[in-house]
Coordinates of C-alpha atoms in Angstrom, one line a residue:
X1 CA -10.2 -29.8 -14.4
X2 CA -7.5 -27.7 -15.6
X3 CA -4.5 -26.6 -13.4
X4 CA -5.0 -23.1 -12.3
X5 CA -2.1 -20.8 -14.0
X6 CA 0.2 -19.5 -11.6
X7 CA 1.1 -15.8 -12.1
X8 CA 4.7 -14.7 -11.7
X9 CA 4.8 -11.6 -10.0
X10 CA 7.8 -9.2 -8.3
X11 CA 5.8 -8.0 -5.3
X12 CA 2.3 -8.5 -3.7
X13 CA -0.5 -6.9 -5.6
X14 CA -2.1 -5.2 -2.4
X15 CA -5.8 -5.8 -3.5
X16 CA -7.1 -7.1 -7.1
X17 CA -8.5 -10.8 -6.0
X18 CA -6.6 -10.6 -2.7
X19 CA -9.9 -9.0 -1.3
X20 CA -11.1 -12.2 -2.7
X21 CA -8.9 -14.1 -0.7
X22 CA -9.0 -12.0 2.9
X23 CA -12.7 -13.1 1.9
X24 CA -12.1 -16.6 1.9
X25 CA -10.0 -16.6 5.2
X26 CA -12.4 -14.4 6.5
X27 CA -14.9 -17.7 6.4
X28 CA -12.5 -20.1 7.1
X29 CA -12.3 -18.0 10.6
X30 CA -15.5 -18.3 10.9
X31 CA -15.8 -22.1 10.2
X32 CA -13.4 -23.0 12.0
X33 CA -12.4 -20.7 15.2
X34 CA -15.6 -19.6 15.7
X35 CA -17.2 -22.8 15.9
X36 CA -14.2 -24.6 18.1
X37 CA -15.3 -21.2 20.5
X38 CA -18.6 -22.5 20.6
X39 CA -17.9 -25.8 21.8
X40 CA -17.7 -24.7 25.1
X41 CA -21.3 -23.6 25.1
X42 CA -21.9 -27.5 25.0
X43 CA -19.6 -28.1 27.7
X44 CA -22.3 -28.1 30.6
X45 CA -24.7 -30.3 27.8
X46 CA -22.0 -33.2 27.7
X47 CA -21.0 -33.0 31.3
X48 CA -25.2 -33.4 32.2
X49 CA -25.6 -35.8 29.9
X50 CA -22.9 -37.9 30.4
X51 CA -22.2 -37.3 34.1
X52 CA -18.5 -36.5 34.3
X53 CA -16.7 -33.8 36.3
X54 CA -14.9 -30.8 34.7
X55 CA -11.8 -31.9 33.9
X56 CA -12.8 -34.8 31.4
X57 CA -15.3 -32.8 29.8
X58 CA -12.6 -30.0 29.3
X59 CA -10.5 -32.6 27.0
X60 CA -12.8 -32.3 24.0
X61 CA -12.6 -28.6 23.8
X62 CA -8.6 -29.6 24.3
X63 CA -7.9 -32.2 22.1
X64 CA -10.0 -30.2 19.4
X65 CA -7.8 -27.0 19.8
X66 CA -4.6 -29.8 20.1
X67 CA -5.4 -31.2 16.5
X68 CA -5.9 -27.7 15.1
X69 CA -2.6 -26.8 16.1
X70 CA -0.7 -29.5 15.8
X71 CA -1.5 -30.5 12.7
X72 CA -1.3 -27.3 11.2
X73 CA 2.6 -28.0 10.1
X74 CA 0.6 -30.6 8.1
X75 CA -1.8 -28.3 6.5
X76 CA 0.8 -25.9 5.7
X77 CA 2.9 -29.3 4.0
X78 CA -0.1 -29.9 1.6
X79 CA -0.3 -26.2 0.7
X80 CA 2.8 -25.7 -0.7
X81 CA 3.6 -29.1 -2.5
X82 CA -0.5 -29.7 -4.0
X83 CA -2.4 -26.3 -3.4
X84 CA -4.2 -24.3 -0.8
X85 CA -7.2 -24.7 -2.3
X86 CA -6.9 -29.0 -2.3
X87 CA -5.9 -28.8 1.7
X88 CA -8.9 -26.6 2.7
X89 CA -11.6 -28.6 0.3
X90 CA -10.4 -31.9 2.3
X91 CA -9.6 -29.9 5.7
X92 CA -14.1 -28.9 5.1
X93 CA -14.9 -32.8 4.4
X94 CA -12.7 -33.6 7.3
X95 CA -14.5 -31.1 9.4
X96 CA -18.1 -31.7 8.5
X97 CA -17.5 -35.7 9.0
X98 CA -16.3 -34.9 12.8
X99 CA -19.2 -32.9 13.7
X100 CA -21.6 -35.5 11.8
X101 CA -20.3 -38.5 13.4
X102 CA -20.5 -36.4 17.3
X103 CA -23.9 -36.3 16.8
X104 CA -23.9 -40.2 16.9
X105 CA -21.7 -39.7 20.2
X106 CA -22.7 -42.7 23.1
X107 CA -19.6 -42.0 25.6
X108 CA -17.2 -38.8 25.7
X109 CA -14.1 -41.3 24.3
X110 CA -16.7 -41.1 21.2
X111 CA -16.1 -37.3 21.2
X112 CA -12.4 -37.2 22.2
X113 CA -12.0 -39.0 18.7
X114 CA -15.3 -37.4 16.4
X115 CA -15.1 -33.7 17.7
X116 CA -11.7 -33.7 19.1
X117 CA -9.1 -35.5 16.6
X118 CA -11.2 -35.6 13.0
X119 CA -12.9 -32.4 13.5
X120 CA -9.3 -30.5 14.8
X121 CA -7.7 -32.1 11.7
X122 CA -9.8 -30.7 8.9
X123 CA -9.6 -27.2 10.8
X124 CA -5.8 -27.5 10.8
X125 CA -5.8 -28.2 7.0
X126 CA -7.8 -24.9 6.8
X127 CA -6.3 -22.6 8.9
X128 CA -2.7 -21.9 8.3
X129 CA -3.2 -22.3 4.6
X130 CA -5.7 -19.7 4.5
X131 CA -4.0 -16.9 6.9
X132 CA -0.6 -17.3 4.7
X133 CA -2.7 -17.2 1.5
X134 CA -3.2 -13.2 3.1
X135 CA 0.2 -12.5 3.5
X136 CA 1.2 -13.7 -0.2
X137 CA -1.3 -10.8 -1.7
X138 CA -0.6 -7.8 0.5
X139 CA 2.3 -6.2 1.9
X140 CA 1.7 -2.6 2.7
X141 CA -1.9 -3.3 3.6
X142 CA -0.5 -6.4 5.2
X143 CA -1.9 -5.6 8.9
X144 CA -5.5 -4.2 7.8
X145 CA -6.3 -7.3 5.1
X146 CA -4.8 -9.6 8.5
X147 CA -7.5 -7.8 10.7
X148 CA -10.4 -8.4 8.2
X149 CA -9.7 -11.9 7.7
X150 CA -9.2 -13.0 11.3
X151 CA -12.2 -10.7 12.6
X152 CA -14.3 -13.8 11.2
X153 CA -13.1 -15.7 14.3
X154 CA -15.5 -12.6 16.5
X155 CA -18.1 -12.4 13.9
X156 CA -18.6 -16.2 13.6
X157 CA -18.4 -16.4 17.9
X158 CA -20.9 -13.5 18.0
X159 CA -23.3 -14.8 15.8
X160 CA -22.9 -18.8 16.7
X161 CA -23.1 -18.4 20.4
X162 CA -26.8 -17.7 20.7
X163 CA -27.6 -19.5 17.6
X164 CA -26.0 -22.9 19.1
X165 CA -27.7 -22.2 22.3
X166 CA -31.1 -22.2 20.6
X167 CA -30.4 -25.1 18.5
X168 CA -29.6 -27.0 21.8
X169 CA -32.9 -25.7 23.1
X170 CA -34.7 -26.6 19.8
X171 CA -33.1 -29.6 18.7
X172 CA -31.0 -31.2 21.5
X173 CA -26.8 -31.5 21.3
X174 CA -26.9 -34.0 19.1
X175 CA -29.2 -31.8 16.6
X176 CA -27.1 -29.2 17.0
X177 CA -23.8 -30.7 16.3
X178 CA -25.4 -31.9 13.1
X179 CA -26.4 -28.6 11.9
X180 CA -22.9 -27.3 12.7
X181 CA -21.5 -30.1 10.8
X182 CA -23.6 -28.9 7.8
X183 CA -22.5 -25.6 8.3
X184 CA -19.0 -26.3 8.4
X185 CA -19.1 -27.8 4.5
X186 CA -18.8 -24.3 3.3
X187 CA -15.1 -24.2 4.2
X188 CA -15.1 -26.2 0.8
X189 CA -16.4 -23.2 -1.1
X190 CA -14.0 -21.3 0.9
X191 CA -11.1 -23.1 -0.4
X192 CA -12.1 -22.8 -4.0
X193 CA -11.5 -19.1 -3.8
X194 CA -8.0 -19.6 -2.9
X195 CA -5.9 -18.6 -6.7
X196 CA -2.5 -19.3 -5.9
X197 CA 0.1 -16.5 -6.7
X198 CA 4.0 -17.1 -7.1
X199 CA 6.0 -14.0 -6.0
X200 CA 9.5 -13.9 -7.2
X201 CA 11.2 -14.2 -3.9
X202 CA 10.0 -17.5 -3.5
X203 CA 11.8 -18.3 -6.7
X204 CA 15.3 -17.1 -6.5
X205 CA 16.2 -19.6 -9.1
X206 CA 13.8 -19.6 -11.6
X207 CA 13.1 -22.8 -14.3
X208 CA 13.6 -20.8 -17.0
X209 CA 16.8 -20.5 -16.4
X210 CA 17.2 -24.3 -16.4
X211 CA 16.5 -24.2 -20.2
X212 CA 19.8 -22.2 -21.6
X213 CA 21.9 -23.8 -23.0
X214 CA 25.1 -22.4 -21.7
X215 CA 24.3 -23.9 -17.8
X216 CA 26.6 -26.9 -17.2
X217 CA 24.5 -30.1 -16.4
X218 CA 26.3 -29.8 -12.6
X219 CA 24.8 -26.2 -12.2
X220 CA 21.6 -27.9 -13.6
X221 CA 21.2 -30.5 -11.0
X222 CA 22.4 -27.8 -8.2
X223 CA 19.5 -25.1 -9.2
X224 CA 16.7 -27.8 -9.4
X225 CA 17.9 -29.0 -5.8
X226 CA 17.5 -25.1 -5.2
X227 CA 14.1 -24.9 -7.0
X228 CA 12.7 -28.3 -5.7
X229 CA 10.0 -26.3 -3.8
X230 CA 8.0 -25.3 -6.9
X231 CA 5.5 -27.0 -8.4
X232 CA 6.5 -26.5 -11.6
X233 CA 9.6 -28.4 -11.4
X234 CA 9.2 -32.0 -11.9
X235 CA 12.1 -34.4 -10.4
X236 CA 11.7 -35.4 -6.7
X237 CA 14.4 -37.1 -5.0
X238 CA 15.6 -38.0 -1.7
X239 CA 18.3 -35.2 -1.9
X240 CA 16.0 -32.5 -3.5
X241 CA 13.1 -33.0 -0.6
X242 CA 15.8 -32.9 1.7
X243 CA 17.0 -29.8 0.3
X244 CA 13.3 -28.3 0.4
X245 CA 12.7 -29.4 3.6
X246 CA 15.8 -27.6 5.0
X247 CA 14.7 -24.5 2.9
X248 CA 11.4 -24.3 4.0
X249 CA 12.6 -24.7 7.4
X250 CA 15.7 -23.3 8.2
X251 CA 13.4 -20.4 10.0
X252 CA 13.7 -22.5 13.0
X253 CA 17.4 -21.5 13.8
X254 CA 16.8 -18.0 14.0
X255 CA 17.1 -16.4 17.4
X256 CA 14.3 -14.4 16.9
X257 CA 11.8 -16.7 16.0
X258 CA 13.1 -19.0 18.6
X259 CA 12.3 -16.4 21.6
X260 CA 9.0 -15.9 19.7
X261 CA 8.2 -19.2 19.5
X262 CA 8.6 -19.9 23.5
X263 CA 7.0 -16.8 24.2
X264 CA 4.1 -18.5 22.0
X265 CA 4.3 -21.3 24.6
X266 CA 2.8 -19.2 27.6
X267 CA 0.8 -17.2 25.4
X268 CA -1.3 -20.1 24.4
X269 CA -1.7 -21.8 27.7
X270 CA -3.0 -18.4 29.1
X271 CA -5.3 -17.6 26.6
X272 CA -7.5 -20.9 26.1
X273 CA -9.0 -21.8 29.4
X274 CA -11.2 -18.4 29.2
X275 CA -13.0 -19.6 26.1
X276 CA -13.8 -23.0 28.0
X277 CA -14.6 -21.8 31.1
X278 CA -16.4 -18.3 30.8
X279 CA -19.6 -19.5 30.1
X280 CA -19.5 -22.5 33.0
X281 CA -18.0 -19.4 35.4
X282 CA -21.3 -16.8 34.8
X283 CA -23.5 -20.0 35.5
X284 CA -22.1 -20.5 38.6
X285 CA -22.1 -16.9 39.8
X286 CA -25.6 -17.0 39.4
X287 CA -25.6 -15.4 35.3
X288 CA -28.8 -17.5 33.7
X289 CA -28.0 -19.2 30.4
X290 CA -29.1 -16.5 27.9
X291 CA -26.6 -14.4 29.4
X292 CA -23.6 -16.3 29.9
X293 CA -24.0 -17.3 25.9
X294 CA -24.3 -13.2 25.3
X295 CA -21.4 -12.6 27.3
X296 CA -19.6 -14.8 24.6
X297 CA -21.2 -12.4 22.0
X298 CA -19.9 -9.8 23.5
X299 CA -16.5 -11.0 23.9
X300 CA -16.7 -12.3 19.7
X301 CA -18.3 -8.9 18.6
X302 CA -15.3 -6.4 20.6
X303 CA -12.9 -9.2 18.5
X304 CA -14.2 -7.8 15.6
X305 CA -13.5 -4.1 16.7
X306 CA -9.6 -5.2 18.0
X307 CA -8.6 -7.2 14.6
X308 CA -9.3 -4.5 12.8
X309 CA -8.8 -1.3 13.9
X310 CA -5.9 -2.8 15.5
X311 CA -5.0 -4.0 12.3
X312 CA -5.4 -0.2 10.3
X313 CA -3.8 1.0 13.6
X314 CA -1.0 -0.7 13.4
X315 CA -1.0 -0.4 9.3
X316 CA 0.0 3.5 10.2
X317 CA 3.1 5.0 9.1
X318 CA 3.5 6.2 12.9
X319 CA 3.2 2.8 14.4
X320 CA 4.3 0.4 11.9
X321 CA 8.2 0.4 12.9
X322 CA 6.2 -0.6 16.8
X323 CA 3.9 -3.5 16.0
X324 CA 6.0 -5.5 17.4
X325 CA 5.8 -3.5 20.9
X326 CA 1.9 -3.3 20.4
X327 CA 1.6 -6.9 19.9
X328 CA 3.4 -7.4 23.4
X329 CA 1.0 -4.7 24.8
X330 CA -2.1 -6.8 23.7
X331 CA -0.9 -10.0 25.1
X332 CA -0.1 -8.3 28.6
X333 CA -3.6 -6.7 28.7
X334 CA -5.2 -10.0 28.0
X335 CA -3.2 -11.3 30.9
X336 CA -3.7 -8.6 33.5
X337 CA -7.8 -8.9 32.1
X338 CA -7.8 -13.1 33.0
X339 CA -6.4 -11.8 36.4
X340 CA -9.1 -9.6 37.6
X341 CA -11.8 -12.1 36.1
X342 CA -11.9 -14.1 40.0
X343 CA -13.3 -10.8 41.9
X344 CA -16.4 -9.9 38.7
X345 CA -19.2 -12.3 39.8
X346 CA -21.8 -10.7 38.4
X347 CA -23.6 -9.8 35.0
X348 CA -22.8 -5.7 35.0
X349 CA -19.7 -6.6 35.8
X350 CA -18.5 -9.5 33.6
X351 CA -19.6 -7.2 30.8
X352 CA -17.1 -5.1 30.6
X353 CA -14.9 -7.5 30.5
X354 CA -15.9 -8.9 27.9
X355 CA -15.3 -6.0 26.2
X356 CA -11.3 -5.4 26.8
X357 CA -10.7 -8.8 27.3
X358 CA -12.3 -9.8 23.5
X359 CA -10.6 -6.4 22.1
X360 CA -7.3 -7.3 23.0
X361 CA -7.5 -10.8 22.0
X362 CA -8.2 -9.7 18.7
X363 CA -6.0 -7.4 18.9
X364 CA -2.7 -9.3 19.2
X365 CA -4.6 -12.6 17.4
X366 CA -4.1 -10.0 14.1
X367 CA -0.8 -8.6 15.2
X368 CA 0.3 -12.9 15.3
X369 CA 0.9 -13.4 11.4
X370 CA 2.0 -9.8 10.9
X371 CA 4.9 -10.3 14.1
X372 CA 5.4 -14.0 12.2
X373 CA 6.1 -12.2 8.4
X374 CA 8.4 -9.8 9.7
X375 CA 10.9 -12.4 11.8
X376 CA 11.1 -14.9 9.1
X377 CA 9.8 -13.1 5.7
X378 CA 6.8 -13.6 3.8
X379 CA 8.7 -16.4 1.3
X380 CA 8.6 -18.7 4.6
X381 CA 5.9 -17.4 6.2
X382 CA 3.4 -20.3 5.5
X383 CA 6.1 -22.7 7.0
X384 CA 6.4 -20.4 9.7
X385 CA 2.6 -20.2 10.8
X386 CA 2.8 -23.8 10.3
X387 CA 5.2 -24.2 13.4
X388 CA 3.8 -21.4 15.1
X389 CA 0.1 -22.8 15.2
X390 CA 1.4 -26.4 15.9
X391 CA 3.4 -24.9 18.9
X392 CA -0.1 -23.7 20.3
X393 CA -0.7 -27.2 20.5
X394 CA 0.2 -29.0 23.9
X395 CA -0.7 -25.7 26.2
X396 CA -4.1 -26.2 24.2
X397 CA -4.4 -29.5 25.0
X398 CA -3.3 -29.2 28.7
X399 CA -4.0 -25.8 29.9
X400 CA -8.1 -26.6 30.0
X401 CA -7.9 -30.1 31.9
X402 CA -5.0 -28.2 34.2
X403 CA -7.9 -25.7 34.7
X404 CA -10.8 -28.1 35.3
X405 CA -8.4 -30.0 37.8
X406 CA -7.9 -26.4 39.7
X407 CA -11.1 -26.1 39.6
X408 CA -12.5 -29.4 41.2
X409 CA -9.6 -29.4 43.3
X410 CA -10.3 -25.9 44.9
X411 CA -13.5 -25.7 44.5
X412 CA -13.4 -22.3 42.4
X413 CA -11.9 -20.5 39.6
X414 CA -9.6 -18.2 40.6
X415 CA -6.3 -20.3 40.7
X416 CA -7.2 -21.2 36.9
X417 CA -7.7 -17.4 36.0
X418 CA -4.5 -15.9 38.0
X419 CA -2.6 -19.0 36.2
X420 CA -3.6 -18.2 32.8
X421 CA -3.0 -14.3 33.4
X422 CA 0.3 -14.6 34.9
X423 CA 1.1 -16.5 31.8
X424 CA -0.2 -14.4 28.9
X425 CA 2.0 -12.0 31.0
X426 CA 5.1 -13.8 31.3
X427 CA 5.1 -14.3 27.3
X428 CA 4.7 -10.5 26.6
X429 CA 7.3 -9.7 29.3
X430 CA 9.8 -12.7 27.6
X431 CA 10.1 -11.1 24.4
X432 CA 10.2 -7.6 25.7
X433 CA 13.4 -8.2 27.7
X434 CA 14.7 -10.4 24.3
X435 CA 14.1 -7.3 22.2
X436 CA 15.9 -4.7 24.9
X437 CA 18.7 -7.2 25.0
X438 CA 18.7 -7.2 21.3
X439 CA 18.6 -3.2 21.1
X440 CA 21.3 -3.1 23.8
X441 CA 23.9 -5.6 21.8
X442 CA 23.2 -2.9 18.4
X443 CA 23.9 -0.4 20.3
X444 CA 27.5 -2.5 21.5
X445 CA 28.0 -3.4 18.2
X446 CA 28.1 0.5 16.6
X447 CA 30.3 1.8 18.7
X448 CA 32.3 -1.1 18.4
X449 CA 32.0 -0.8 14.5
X450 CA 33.0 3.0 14.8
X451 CA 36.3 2.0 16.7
X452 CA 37.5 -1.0 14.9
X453 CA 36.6 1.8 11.3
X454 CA 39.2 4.3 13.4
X455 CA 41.4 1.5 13.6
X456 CA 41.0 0.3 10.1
X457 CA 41.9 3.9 9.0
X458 CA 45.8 3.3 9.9
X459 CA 45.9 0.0 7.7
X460 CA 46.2 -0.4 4.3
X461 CA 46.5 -4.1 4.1
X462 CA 42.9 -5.3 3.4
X463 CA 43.9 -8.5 5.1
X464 CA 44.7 -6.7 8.2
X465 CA 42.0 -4.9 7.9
X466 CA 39.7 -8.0 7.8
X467 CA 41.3 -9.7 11.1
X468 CA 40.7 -6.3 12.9
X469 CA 36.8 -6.3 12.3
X470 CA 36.6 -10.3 12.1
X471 CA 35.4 -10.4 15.6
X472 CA 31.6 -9.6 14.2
X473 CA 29.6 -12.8 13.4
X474 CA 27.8 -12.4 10.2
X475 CA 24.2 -11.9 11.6
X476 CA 25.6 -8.5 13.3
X477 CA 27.4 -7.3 10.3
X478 CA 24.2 -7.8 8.2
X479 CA 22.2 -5.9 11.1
X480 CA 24.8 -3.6 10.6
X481 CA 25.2 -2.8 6.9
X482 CA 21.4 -3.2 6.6
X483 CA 21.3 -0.2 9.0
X484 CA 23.8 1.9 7.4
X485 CA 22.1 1.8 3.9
X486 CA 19.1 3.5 5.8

């Protein structure tokens, strides 16, 4: 099959075939968040059928949202050295395999392996690829083609929620994990819609310029060390991989993505014991079956609504300087929305929560890419989500056993729902005060720059000059200068 040409292009195209790809993400969603969401439909199945209390049957929903994440640096790996297309066609055969082999399950160790580990690590090779693919092809319509493409996560829960619970009626679990493992093959069509596009930011020091004739062999070897990271050029080394690897990832040592990446911590503990436990909750406040699947419809349709008119919303020219800010706002609703959940016990009431609750997790589960581009750039962004979606990883894998344990422990579920709420609310509250710090130091560092310019009036030694203003670290004078050319 012939290598698909890669197109050199000086910004992103805002539409053309990138409708193709929010498209394709938009299914990947689907296949793969949607469907980890309805795992927890089976919870009370495996815990019947294999008689075991809450907290062991919580660890395949865990360890399935644990693979995802973690192995998403991986997924991200393959996507920039073979393709995004080859990560997501293997991430599908992955996928399907898992949810085959489950079907087959005799024990819940069975599952911790089948549904937990293979199944998590052919979404991983899916996920991150995809959602970065998004932010390669737009940048002005960046949030809006974000909201599309992740509303597939609400879509894909609204739709599969009662459709799982009547293949479990119809065809037992194990029928209905085998249908779902059917389903799940189409992330390989998904992946074949993935073109890949080369933007010139993400080659600063193009091959081309390898070829003249008046570069000295030295400059040579430095620029393909520089340049390692395409595809298109050829030699790999020790040195050049190591060179790759620190340019794909020196991301890490920014403070801003380091405040956003422990803020990520607390977000991601709070937010997935909802999706385990909700259903299980409604049973045991007396909701029948029908409607505790419905309520997870109603919580994946509102999704829809928050990715994307959240997304347009925040796409405005009036709100786009304060995504950040509304990003924070989402998480903090979520949190103070998990903390009234103890005292609705009954259908009319768990509804409307549903409702906010499901809008504001799409809300800010649109807003996490869009936050990601802007701290690190859209040149590292697939790197970026890499780290960011393997950092969801450990409070994914702990936060619903720590929840089943609460549970069994206590005998209810309000510990496990102030818990998660006073952690989505910690995370939003973390990067609120990191941003006011940040604002306050700007505000330091102006008037300090319009004193030490006074000062630098009296001197006319440029030297001089230089020691007076020295005291700056380069990160501020960029802020700086990058605000005085506005």
């Amino acid at each position: 099959m012939a290598t698909p040409k890669k197109v050199l292009l000086s910004s992103p195209p805002d539409g053309g075939w990138g409708w193709m790809i929010v498209v394709g993400c938009f299914l990947v969603t689907i296949c793969t968040r949607a469907v980890t969401r309805c795992i927890s439909i089976f919870f009370v199945e495996f815990q019947t059928y294999f008689a075991q209390d809450y907290a062991r049957t919580a660890w395949i929903h865990s360890i399935t949202d644990c693979a995802t994440m973690l192995c998403a640096p991986l997924g991200s790996f393959i996507s920039n050295h073979l393709s995004c297309q080859v990560g997501i066609m293997l991430g599908g055969l992955l996928a399907s395999a898992g949810l085959i082999l489950s079907s087959f399950a005799t024990s819940l160790e069975h599952l911790y392996f089948s549904l937990g580990v293979l199944t998590g690590l052919g979404f991983a090779l899916c996920y991150s690829p995809a959602i970065a693919m998004v932010g390669k092809y737009f940048n002005k319509k960046k949030a809006l083609a974000y909201g599309i493409a992740m509303s597939g996560s609400g879509i894909g829960t609204f739709i599969l929620a009662p459709v799982v619970q009547l293949l479990i009626e119809q065809f037992s679990w194990r029928g209905a994990l085998l249908i779902l493992g059917g389903f799940v093959l189409n992330l390989c069509v998904c992946g074949a819609l993935m073109r890949p596009i080369t933007l010139k930011e993400d080659h600063k020091h193009p091959p081309e310029f390898l070829e003249q004739e008046y570069v000295s062999e030295a400059q040579k070897q430095d620029l393909k060390q520089l340049s390692i990271c395409s595809p298109l050029i050829k030699p790999w080394s020790h040195e050049c991989l190591c060179c790759c690897s620190w340019q794909e990832y020196n991301f890490l040592l920014m403070p801003d993505f380091m405040m956003l990446a422990v803020s990520v911590l607390f977000m991601a503990y709070g937010c997935s014991p909802l999706f385990v436990y909700l259903v299980p909750y409604a049973l045991s406040v007396g909701v029948n079956h029908q409607q505790a699947a419905f309520l997870m419809s109603i919580l994946g349709v509102i999704d829809i609504v928050g990715n994307i008119t959240f997304g347009w919303l925040t796409d405005r020219r009036c709100l786009k300087k304060y995504r950040y800010f509304c990003y924070l706002f989402a998480v903090g609703m979520d949190g103070l929305c998990c903390l009234f959940l103890p005292v609705l016990q009954s259908f009319p009431m768990l509804v409307p929560f549903s409702f906010t609750f499901g809008y504001f997790d799409g809300a800010y589960v649109t807003m996490i890419p869009v936050v990601t581009a802007d701290v690190v750039g859209t040149a590292s962004l697939s790197s970026a989500l890499g780290v960011v979606y393997f950092l969801h990883a450990l409070p994914y894998l702990v936060s619903p056993p720590v929840a089943g344990w609460l549970v069994d422990t206590t005998g209810s579920y309000t510990a496990s729902f102030i818990l998660c709420g006073f952690s989505m609310i910690f995370s939003s509250m973390l990067l609120c005060f990191a941003r006011l710090a940040k604002k306050i130091k700007r505000t330091q560092l102006r008037s300090f720059t319009r004193d030490t310019d006074t000062k630098q009036q009296i001197w006319t030694n440029g030297a001089t000059a230089y020691s007076v203003s020295g005291d700056l670290d380069q990160k501020d004078v960029e802020i700086l200068a990058t605000e005085a050319n506005r």
